[in-house]
mmCIF file of N, CA, C and O in Angstrom:
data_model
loop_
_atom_site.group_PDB
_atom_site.id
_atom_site.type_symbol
_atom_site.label_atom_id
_atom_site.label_comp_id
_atom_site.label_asym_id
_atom_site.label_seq_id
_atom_site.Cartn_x
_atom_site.Cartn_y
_atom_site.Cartn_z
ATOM 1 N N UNK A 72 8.789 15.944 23.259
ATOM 2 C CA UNK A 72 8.530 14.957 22.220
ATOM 3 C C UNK A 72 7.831 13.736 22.819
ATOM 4 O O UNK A 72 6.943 13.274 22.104
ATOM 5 N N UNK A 73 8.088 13.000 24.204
ATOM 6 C CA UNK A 73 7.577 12.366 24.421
ATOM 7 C C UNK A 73 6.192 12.139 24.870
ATOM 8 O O UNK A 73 5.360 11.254 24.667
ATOM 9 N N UNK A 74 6.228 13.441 25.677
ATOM 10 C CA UNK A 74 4.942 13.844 25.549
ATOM 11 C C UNK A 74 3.572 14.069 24.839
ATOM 12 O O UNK A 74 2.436 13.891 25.280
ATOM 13 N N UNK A 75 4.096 14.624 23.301
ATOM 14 C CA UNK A 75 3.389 14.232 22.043
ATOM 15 C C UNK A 75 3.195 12.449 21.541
ATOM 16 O O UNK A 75 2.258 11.988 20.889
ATOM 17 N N UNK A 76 4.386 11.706 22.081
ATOM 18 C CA UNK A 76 3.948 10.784 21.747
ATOM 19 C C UNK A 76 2.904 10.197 22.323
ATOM 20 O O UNK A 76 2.067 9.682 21.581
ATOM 21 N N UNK A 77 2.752 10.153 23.539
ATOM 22 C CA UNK A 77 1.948 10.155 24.902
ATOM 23 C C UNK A 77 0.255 10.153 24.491
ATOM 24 O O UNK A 77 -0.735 9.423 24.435
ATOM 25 N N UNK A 78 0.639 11.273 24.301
ATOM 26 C CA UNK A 78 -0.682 11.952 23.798
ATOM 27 C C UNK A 78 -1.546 11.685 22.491
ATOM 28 O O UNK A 78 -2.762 11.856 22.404
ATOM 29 N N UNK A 79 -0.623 11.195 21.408
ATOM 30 C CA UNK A 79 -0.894 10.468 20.326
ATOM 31 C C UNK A 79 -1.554 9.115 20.699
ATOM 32 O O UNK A 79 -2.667 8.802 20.277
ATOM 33 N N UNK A 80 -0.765 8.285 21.561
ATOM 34 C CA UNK A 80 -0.757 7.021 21.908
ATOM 35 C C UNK A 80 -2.635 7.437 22.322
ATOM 36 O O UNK A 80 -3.411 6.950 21.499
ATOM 37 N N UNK A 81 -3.045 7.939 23.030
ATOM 38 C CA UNK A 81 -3.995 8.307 24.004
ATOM 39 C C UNK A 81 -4.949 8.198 23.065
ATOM 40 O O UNK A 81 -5.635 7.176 23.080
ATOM 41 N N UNK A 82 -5.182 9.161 22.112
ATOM 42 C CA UNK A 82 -5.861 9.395 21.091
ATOM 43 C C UNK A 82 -6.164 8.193 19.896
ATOM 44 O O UNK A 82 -7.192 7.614 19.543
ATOM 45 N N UNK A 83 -4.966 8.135 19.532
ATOM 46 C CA UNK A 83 -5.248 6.599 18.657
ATOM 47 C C UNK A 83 -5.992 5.489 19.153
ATOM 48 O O UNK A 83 -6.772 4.766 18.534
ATOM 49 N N UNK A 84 -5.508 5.431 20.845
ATOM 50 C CA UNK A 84 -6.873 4.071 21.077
ATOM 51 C C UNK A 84 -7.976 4.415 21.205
ATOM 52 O O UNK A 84 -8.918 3.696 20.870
ATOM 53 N N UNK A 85 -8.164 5.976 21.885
ATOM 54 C CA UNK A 85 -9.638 5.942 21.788
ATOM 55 C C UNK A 85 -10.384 6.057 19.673
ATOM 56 O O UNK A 85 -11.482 5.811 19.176
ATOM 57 N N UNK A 86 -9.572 6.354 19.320
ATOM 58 C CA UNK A 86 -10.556 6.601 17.661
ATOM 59 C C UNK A 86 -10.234 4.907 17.201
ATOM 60 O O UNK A 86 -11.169 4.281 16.702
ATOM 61 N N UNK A 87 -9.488 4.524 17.307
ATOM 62 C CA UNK A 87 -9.239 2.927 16.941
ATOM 63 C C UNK A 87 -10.652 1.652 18.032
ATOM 64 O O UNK A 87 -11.161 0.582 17.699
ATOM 65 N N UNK A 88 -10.794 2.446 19.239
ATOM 66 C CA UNK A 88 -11.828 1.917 20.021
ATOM 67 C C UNK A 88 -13.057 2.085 18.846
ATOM 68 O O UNK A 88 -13.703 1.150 18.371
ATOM 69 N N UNK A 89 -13.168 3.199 18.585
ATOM 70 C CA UNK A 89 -14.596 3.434 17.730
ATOM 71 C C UNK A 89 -14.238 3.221 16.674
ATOM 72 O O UNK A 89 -15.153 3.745 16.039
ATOM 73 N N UNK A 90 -13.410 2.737 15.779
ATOM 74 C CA UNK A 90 -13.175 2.310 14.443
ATOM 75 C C UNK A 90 -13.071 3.357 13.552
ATOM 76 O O UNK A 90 -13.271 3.198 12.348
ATOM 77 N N UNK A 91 -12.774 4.420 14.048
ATOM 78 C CA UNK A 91 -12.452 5.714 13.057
ATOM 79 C C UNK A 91 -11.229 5.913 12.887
ATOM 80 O O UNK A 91 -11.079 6.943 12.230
ATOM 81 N N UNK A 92 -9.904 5.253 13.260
ATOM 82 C CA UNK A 92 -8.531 5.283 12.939
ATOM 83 C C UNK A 92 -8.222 5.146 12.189
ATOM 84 O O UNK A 92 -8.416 4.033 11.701
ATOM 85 N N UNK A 93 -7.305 6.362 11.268
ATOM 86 C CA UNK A 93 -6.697 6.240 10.041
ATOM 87 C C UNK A 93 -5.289 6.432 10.144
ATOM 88 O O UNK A 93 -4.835 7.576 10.184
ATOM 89 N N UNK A 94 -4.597 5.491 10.187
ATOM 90 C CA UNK A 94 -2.877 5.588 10.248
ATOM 91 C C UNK A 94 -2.279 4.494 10.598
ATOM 92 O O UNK A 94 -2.995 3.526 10.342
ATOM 93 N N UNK A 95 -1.123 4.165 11.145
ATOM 94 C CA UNK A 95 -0.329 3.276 11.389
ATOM 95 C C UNK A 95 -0.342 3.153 12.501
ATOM 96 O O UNK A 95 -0.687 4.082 13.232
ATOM 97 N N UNK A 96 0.130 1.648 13.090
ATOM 98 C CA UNK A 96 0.289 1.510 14.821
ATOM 99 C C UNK A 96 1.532 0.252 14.809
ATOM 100 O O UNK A 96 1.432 -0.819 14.211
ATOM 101 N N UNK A 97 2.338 0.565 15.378
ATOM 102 C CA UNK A 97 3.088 -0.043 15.470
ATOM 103 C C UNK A 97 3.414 -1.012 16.512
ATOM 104 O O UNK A 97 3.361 -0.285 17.504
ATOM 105 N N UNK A 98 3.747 -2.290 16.981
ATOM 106 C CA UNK A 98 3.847 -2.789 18.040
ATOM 107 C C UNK A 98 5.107 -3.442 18.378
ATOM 108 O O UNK A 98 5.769 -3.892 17.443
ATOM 109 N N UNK A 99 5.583 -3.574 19.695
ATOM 110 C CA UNK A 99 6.531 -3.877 20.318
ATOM 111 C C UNK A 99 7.362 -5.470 20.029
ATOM 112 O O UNK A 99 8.528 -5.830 20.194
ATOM 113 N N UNK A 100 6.002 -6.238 19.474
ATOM 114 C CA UNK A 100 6.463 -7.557 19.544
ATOM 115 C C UNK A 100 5.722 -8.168 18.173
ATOM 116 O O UNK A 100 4.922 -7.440 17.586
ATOM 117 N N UNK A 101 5.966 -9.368 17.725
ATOM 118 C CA UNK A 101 5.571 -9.867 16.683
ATOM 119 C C UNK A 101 4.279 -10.208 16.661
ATOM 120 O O UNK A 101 3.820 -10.218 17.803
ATOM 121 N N UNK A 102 3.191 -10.604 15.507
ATOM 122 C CA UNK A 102 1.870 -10.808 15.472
ATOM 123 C C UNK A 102 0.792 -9.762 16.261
ATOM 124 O O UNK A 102 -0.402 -9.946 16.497
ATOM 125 N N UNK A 103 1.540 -8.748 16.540
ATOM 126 C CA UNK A 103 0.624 -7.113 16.843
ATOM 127 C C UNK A 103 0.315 -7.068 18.607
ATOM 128 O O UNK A 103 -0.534 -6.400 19.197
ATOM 129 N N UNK A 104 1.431 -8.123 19.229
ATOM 130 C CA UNK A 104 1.528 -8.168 20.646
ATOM 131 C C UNK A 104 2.228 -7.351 21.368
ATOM 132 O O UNK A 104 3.181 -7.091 20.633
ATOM 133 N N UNK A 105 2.398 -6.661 22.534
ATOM 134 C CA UNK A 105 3.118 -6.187 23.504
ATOM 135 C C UNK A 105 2.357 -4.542 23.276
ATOM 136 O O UNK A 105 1.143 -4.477 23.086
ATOM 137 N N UNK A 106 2.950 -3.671 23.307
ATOM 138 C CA UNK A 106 2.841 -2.543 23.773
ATOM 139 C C UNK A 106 2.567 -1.573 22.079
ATOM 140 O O UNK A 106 3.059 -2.067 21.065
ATOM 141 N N UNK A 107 2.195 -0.948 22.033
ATOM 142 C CA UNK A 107 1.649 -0.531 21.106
ATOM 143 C C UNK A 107 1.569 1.436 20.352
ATOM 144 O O UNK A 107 0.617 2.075 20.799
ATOM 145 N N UNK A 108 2.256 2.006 19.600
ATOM 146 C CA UNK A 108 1.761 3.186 19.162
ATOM 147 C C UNK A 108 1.817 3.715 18.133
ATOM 148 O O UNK A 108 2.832 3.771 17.439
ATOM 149 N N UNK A 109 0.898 4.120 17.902
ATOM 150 C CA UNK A 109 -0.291 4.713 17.261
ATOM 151 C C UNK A 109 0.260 6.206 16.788
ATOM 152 O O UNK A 109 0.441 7.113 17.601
ATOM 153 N N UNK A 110 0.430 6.300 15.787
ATOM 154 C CA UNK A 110 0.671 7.033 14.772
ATOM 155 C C UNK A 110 -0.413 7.494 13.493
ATOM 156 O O UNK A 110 -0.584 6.752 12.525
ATOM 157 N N UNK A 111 -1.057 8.715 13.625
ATOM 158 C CA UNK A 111 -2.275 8.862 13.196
ATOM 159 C C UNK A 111 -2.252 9.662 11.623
ATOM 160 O O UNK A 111 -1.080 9.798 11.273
ATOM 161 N N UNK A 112 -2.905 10.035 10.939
ATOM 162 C CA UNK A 112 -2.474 9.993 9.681
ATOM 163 C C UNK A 112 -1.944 11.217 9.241
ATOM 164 O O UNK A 112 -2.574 12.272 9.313
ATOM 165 N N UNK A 113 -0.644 11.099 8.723
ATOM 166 C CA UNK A 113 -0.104 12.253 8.149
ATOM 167 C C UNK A 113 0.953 12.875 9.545
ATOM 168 O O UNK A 113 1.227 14.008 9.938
ATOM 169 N N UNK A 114 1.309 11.577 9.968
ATOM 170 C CA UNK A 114 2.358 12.214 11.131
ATOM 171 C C UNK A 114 3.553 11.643 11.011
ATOM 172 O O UNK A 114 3.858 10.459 10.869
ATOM 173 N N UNK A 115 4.221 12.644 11.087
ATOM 174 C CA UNK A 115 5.396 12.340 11.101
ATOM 175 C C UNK A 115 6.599 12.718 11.971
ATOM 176 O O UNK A 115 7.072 13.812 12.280
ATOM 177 N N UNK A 116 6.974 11.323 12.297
ATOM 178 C CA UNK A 116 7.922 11.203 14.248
ATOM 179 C C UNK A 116 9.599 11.454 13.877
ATOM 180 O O UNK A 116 10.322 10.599 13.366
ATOM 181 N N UNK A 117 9.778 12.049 14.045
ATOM 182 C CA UNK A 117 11.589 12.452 13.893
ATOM 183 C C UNK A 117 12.068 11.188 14.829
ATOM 184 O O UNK A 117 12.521 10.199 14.255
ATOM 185 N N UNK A 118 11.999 11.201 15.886
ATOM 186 C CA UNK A 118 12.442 10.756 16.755
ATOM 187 C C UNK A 118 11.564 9.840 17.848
ATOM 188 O O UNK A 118 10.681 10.272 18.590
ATOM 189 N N UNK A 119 11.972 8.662 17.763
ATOM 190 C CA UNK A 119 10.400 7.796 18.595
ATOM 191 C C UNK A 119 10.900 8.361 20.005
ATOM 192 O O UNK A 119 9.931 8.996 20.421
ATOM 193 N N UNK A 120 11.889 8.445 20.911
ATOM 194 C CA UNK A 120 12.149 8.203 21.637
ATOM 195 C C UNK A 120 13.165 7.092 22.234
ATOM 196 O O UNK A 120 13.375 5.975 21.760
ATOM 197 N N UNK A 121 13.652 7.579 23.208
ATOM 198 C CA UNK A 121 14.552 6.906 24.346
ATOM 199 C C UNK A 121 13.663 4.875 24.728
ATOM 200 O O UNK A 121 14.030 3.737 25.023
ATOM 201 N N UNK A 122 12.740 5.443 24.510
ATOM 202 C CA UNK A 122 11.871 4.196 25.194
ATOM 203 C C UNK A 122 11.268 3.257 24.253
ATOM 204 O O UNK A 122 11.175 2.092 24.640
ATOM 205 N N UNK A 123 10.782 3.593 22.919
ATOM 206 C CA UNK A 123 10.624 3.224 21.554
ATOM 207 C C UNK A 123 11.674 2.963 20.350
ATOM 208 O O UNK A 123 11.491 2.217 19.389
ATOM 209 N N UNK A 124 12.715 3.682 20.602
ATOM 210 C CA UNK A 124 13.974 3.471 20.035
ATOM 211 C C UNK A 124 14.316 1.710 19.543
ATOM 212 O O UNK A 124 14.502 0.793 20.343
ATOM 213 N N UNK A 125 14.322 1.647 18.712
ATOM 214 C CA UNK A 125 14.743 0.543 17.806
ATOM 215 C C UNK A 125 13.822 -0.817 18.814
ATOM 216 O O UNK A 125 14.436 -1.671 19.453
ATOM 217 N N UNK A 126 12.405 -0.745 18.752
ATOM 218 C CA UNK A 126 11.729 -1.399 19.569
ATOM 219 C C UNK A 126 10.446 -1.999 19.038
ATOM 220 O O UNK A 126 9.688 -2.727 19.679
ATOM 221 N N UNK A 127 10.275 -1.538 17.591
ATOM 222 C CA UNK A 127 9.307 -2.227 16.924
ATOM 223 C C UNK A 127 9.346 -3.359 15.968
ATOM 224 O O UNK A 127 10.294 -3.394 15.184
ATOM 225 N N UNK A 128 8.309 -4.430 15.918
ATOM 226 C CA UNK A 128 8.125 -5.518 15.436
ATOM 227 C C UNK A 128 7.341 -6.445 14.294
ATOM 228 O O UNK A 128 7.550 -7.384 13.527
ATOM 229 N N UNK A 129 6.149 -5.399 14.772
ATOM 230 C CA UNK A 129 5.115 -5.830 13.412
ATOM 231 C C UNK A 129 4.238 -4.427 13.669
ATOM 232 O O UNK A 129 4.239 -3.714 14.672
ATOM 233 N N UNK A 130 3.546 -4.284 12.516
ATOM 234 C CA UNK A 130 2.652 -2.610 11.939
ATOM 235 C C UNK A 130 1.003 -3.223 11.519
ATOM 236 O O UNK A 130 0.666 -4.190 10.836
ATOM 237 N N UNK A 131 0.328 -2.357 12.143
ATOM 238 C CA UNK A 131 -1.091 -2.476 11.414
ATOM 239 C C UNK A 131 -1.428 -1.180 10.681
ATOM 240 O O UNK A 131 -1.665 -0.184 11.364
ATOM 241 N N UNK A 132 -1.478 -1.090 9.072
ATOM 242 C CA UNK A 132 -1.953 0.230 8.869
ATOM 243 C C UNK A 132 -3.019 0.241 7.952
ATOM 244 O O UNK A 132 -3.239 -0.683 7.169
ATOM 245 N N UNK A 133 -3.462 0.926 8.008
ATOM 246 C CA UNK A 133 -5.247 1.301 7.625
ATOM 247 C C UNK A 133 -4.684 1.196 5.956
ATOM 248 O O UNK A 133 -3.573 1.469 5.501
ATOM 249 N N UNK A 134 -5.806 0.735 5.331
ATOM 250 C CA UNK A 134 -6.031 0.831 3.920
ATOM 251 C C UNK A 134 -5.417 2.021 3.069
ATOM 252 O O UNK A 134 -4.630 1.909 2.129
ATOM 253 N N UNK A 135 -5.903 3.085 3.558
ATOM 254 C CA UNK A 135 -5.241 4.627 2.665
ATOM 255 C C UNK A 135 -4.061 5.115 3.270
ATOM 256 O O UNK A 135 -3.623 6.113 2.697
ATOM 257 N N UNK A 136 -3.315 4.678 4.382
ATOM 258 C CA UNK A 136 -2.009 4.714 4.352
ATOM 259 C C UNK A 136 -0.897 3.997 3.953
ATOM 260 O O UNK A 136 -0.937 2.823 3.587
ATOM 261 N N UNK A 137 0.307 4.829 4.030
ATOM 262 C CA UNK A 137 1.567 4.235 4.041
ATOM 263 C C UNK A 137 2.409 4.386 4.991
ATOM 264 O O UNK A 137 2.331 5.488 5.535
ATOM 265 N N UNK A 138 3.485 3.420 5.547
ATOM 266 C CA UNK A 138 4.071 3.687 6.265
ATOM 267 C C UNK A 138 5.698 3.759 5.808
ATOM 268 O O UNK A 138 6.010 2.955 4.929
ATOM 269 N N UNK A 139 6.712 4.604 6.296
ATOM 270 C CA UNK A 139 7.764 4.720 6.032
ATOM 271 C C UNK A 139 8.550 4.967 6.746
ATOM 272 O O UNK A 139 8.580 6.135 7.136
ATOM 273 N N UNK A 140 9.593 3.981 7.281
ATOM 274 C CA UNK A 140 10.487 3.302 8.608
ATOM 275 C C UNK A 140 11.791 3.663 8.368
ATOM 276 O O UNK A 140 12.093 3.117 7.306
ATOM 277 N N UNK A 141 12.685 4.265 8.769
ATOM 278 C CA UNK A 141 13.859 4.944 8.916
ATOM 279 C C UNK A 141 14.766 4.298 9.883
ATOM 280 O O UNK A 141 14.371 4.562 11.019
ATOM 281 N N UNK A 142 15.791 3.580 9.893
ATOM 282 C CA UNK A 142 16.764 3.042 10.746
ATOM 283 C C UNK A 142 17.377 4.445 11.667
ATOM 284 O O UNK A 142 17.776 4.092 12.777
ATOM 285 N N UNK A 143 17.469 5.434 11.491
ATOM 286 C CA UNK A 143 18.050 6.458 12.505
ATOM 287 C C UNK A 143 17.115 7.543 12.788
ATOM 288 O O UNK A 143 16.179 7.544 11.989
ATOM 289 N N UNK A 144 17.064 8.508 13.706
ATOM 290 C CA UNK A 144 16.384 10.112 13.611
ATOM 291 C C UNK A 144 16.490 10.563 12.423
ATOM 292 O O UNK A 144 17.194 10.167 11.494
ATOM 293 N N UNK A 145 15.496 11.716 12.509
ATOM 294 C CA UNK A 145 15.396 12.450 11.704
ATOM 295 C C UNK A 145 14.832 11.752 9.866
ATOM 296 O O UNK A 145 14.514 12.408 8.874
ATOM 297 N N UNK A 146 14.883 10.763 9.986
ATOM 298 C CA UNK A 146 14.660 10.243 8.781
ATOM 299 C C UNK A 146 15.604 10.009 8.188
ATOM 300 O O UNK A 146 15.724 10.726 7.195
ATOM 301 N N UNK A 147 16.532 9.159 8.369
ATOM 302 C CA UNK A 147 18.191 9.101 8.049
ATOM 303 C C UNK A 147 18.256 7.727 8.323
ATOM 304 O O UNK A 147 17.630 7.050 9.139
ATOM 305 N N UNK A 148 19.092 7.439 7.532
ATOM 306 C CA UNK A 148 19.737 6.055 7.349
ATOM 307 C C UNK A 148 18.663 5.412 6.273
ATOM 308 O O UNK A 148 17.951 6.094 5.536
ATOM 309 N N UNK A 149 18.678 4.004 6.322
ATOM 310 C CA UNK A 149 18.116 3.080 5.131
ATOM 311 C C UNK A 149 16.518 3.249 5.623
ATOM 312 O O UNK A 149 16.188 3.889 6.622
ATOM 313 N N UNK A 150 15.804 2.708 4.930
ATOM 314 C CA UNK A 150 14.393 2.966 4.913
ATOM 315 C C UNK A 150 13.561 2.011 4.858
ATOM 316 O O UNK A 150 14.262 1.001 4.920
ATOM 317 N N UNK A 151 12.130 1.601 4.752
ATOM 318 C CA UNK A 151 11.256 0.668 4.702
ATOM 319 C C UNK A 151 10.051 1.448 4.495
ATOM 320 O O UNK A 151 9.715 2.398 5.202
ATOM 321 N N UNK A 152 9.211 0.856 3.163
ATOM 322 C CA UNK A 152 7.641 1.231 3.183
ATOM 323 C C UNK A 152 6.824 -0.129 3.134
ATOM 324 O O UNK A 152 7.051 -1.210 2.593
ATOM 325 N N UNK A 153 5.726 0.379 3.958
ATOM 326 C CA UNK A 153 4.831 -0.920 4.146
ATOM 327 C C UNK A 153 3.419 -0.140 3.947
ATOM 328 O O UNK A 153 3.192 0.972 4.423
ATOM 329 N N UNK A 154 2.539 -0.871 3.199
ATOM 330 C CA UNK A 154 1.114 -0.469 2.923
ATOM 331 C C UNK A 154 0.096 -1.200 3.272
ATOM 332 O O UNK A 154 -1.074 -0.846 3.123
ATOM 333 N N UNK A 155 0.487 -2.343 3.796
ATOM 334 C CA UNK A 155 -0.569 -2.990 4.864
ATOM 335 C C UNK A 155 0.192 -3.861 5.871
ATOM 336 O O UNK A 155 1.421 -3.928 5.909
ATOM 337 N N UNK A 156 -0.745 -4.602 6.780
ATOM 338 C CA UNK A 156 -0.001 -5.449 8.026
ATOM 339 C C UNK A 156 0.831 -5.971 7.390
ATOM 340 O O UNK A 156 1.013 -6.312 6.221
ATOM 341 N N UNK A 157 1.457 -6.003 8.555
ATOM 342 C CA UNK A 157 2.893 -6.488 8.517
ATOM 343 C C UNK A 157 3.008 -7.781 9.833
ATOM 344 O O UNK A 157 3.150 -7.055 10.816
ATOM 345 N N UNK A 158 3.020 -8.888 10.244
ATOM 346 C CA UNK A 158 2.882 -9.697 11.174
ATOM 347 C C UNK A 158 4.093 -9.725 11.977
ATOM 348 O O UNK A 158 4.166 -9.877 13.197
ATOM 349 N N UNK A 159 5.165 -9.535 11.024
ATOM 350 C CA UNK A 159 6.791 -9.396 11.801
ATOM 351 C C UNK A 159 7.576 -8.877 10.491
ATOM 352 O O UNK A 159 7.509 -9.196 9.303
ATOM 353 N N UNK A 160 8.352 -7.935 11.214
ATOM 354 C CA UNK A 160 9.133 -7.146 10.040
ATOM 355 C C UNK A 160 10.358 -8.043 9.543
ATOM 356 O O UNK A 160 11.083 -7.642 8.633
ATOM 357 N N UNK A 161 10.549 -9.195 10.134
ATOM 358 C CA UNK A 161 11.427 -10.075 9.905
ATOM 359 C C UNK A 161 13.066 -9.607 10.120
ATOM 360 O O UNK A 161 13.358 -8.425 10.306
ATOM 361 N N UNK A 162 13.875 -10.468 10.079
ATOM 362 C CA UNK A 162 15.723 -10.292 10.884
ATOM 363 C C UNK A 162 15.953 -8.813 10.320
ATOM 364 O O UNK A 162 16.450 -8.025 11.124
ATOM 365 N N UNK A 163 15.669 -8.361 9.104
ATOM 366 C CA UNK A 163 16.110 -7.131 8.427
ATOM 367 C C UNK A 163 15.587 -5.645 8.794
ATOM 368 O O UNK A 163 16.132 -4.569 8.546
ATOM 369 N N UNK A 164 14.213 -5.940 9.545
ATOM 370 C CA UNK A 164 13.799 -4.733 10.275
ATOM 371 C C UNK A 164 13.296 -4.903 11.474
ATOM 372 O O UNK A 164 12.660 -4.000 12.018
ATOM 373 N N UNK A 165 13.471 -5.873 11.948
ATOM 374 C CA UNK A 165 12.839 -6.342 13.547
ATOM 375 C C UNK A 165 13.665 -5.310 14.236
ATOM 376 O O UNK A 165 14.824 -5.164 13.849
ATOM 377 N N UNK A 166 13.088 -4.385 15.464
ATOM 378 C CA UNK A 166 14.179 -4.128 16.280
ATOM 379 C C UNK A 166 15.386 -3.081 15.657
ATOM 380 O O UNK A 166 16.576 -3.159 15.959
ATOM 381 N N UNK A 167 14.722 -1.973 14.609
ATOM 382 C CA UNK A 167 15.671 -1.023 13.825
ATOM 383 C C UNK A 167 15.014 0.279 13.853
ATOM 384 O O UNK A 167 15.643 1.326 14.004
ATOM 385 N N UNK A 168 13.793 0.217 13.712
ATOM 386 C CA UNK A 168 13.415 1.676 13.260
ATOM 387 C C UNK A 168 13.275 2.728 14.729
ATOM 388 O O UNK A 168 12.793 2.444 15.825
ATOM 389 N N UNK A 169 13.805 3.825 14.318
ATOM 390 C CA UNK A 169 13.979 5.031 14.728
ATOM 391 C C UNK A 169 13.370 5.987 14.482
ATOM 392 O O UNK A 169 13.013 6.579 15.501
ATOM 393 N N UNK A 170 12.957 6.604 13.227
ATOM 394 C CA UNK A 170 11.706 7.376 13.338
ATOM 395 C C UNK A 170 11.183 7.097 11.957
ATOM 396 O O UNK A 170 11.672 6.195 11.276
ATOM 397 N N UNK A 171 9.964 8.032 11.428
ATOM 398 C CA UNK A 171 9.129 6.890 10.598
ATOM 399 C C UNK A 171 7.807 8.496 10.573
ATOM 400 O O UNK A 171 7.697 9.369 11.434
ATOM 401 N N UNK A 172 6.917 8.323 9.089
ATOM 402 C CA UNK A 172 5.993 8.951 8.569
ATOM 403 C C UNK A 172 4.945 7.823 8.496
ATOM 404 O O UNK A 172 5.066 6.606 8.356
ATOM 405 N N UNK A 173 3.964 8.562 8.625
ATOM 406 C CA UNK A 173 2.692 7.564 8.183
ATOM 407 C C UNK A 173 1.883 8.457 7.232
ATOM 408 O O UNK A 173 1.404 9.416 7.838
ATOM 409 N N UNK A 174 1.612 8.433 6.035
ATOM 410 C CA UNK A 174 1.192 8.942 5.237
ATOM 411 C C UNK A 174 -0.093 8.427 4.567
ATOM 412 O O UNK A 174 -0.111 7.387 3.908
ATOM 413 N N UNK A 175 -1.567 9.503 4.845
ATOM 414 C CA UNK A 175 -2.560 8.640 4.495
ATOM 415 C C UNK A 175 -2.746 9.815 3.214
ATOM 416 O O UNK A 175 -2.172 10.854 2.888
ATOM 417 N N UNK A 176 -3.932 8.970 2.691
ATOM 418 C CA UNK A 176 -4.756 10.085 1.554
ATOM 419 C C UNK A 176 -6.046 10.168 1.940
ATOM 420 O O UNK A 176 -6.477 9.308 2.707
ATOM 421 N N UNK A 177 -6.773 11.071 1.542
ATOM 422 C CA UNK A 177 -8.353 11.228 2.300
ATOM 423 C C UNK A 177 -9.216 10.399 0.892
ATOM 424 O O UNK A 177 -10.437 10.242 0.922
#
């Protein structure tokens, strides 16, 4: 799994380099600072990981997506949808989500 994330991460900057990125990116820290991944459209993460685990802060997502934030694996527990930036998820989702869909339309 982490590996896929890895590899996602990889991919998203290079198509986000050329401005062809369609999906969500999530970042580590508030106002779209620290460490960053990239979730491309129509993916969906059960599980961020050991290292991503309840570690995100603010979201940039492309126009024809949505994003949808899950407090536990698997898509479990309470939820969050966001359809554009987000600058800081504020006290109620700062520092919660666990795994998460990004859902675009063509």
């Amino acid at each position: 799994m982490l590996l896929k994330i890895k590899y996602a991460m990889a991919i998203g900057v290079l198509l986000a380099s050329q401005g062809v990125f369609a999906g969500c990116e999530l970042f580590e820290h508030a106002n779209y600072q620290g460490d960053s991944l990239f979730a491309m459209e129509n993916e969906e993460i059960e599980y961020v990981g050991d290292e991503w685990n309840d570690q995100f802060s603010s979201i940039q997502v492309t126009e024809e997506c949505t994003f949808e934030g899950y407090e536990h694996a698997n898509f479990q527990g309470a939820h969050v949808n966001y359809d554009q930036d987000v600058e800081f998820f504020g006290e109620s989702w700062n520092d919660r989500i666990s795994s998460f869909v990004c859902a675009c339309v063509e």
